[in-house]
PDB file of C-alpha atoms in Angstrom:
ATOM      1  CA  UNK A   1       0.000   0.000   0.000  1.00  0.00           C
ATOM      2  CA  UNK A   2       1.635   3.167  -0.979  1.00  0.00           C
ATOM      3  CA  UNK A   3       1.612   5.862   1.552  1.00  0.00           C
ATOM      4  CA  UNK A   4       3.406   9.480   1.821  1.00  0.00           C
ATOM      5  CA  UNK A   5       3.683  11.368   5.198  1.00  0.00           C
ATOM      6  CA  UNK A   6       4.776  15.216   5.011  1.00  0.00           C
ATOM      7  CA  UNK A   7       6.591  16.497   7.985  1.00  0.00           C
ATOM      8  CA  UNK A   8       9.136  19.853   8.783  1.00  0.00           C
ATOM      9  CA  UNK A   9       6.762  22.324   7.874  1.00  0.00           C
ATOM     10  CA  UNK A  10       5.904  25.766  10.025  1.00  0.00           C
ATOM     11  CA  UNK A  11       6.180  29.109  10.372  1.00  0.00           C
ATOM     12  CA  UNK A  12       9.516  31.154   9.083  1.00  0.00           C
ATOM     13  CA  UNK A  13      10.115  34.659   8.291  1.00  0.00           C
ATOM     14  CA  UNK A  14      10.896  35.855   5.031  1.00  0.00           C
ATOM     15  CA  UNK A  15      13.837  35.422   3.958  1.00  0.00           C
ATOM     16  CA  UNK A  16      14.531  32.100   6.107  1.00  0.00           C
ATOM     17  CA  UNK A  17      15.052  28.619   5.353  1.00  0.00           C
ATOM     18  CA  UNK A  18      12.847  25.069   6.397  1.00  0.00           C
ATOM     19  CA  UNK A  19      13.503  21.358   5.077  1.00  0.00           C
ATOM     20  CA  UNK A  20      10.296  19.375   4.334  1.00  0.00           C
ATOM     21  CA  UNK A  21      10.144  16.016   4.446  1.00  0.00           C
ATOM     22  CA  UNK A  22       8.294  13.230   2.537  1.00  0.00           C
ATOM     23  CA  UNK A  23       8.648   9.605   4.104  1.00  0.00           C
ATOM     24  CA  UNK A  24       7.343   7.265   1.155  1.00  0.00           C
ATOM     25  CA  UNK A  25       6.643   3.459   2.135  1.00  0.00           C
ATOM     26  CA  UNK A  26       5.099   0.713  -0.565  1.00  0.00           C
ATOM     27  CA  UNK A  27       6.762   1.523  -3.112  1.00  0.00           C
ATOM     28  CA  UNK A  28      10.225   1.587  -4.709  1.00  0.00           C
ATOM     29  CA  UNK A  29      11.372   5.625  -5.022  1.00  0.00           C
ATOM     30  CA  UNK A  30      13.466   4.951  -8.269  1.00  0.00           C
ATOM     31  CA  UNK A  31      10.305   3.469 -10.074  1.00  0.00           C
ATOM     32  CA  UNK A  32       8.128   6.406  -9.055  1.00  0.00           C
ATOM     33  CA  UNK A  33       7.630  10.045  -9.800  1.00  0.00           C
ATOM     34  CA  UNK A  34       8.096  12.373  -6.513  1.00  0.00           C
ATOM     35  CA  UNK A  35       6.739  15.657  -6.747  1.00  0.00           C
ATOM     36  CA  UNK A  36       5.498  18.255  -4.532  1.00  0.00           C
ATOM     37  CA  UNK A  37       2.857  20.561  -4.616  1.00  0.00           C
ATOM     38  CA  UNK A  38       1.618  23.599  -2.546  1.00  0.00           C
ATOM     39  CA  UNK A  39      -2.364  24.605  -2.376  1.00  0.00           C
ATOM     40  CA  UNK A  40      -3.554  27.756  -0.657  1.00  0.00           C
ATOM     41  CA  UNK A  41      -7.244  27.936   0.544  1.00  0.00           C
ATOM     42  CA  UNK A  42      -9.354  28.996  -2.418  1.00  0.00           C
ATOM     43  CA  UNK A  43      -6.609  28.735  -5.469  1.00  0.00           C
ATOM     44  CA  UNK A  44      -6.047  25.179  -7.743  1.00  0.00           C
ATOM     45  CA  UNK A  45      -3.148  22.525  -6.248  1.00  0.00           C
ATOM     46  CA  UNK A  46       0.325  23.958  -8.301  1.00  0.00           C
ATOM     47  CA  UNK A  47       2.954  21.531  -8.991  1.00  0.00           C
ATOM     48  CA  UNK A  48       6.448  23.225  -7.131  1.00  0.00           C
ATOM     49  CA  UNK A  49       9.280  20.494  -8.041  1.00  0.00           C
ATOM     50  CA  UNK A  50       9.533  17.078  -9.175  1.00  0.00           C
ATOM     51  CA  UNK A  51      12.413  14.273  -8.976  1.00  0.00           C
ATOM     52  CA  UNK A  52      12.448  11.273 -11.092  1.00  0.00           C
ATOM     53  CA  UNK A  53      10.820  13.093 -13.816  1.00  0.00           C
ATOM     54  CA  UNK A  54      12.059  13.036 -17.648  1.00  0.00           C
ATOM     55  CA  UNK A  55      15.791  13.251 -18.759  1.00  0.00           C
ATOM     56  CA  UNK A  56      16.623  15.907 -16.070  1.00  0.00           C
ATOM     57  CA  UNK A  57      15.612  14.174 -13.349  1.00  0.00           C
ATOM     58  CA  UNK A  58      14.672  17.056 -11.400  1.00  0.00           C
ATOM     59  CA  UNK A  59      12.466  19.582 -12.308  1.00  0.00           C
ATOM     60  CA  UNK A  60      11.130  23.332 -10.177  1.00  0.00           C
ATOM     61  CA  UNK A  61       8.543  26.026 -11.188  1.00  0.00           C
ATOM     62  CA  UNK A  62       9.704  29.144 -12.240  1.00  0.00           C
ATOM     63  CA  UNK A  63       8.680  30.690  -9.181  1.00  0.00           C
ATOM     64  CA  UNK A  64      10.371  28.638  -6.858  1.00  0.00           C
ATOM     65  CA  UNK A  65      13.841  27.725  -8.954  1.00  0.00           C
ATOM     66  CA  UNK A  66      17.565  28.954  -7.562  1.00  0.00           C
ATOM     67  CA  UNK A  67      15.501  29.010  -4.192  1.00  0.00           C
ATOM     68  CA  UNK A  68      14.022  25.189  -3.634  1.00  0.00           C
ATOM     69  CA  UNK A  69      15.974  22.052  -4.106  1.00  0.00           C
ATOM     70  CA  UNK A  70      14.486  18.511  -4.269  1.00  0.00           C
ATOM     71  CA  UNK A  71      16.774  15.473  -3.328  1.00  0.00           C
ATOM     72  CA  UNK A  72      16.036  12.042  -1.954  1.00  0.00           C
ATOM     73  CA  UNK A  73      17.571   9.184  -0.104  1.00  0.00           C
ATOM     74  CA  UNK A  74      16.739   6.069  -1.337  1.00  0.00           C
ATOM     75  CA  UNK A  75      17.942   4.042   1.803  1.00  0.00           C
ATOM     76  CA  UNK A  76      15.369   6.482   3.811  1.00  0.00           C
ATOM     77  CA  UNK A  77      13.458   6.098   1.286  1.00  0.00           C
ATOM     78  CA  UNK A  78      12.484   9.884   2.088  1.00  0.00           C
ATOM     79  CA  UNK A  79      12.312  13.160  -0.591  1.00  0.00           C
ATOM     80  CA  UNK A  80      12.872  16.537   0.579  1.00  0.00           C
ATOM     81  CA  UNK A  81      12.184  20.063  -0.120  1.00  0.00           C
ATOM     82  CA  UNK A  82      15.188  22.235   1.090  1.00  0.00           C
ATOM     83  CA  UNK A  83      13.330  25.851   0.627  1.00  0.00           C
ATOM     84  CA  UNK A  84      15.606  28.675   1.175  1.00  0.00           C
ATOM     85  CA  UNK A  85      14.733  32.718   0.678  1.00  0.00           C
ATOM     86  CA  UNK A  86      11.320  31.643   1.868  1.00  0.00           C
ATOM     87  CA  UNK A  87       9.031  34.443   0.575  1.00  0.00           C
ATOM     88  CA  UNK A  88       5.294  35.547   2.000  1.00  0.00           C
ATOM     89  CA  UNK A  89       3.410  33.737  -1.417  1.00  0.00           C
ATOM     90  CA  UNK A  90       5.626  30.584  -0.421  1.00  0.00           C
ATOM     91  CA  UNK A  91       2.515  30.111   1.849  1.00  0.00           C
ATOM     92  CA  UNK A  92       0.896  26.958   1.406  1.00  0.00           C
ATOM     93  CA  UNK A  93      -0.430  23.386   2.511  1.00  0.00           C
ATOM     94  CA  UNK A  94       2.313  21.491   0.679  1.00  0.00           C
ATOM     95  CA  UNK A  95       1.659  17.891  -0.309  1.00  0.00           C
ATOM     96  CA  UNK A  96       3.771  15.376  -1.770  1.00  0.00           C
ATOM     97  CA  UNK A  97       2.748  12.464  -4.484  1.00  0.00           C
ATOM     98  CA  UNK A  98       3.676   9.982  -6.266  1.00  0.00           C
ATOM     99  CA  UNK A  99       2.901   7.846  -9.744  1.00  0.00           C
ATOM    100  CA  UNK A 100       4.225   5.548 -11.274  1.00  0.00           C
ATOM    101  CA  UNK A 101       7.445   6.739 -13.495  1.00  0.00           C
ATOM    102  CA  UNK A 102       6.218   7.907 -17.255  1.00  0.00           C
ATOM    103  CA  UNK A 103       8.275   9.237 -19.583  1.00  0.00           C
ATOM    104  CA  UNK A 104       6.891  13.432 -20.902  1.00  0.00           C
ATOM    105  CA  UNK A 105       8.453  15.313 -23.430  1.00  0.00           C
ATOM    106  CA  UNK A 106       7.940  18.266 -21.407  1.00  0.00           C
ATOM    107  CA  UNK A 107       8.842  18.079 -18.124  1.00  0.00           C
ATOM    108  CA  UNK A 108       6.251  20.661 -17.203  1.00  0.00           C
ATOM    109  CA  UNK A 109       3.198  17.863 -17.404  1.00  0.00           C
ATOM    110  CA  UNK A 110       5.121  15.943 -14.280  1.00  0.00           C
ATOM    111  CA  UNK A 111       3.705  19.241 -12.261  1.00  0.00           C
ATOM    112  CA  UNK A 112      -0.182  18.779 -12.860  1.00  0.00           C
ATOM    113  CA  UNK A 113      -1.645  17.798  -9.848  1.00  0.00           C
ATOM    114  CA  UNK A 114      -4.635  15.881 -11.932  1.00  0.00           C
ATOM    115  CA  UNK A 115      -2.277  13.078 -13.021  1.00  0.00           C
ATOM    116  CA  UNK A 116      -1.167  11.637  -9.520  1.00  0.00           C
ATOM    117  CA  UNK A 117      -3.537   9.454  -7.573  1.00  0.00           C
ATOM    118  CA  UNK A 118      -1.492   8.659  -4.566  1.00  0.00           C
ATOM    119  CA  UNK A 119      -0.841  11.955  -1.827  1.00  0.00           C
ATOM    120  CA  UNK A 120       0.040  13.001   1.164  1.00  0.00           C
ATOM    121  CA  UNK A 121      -1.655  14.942   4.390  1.00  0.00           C
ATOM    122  CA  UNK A 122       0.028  17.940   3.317  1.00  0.00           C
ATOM    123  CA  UNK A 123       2.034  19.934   5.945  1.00  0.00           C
ATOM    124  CA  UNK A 124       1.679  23.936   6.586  1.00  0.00           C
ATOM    125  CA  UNK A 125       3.991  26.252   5.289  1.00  0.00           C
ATOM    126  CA  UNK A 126       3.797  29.881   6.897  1.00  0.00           C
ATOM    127  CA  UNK A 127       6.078  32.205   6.108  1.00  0.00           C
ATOM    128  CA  UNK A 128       5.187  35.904   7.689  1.00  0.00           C
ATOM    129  CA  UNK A 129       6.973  38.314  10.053  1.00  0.00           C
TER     130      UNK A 129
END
């Protein structure tokens, strides 16, 4: 039974750093998909950054690239979300999923929250002064 459990979220001030955490169990991490995602109340799920995805491996949104990095341990078998230069509109609920590994031209289809059938609980990300 796959099953994803987000942890390391809270509240930072801009400008600061936190580590998120995604413990994955069920599944083998190098035949899967990892991405994240962040959803604030009102506003559709956005993908933020993906590992194991196309030829890159690794992918970010715009928004978020230079400032998050995604890496994962496979003997953990864990994913994390390093986010430094945290910014106010970094606040979200931020999930993690996961599907099976599928090969996209564009890297940028790995980031649609509609494709992935297997999340998270999410875990709050605050970031205010």
């Amino acid at each position: 039974q796959v099953q994803l459990v987000e942890s390391g979220g809270g509240l930072v001030q801009p400008g600061g750093s936190l580590r998120l955490s995604c413990a994955a169990s069920g599944f083998t991490l190098d035949y899967h998909v990892i991405t994240w995602f962040r959803q604030v109340p009102g506003k559709e799920r956005e993908g933020v950054s993906c590992i194991n995805c196309g030829g890159g491996d690794t992918y970010y949104r715009d928004s978020v690239k230079g400032r998050f990095t995604i890496s994962k341990d496979n003997v953990k078998s864990a994913v994390y979300l390093q986010m430094n230069s945290l910014k106010p509109e970094d606040t979200a609920i931020y999930y993690c999923a996961t599907m099976r590994k599928v090969m996209y031209r564009d890297p940028i289809h790995y980031l649609n929250w509609k494709l992935y059938r297997n999340w998270g609980q999410g875990t709050q990300v605050t970031v205010s002064s």
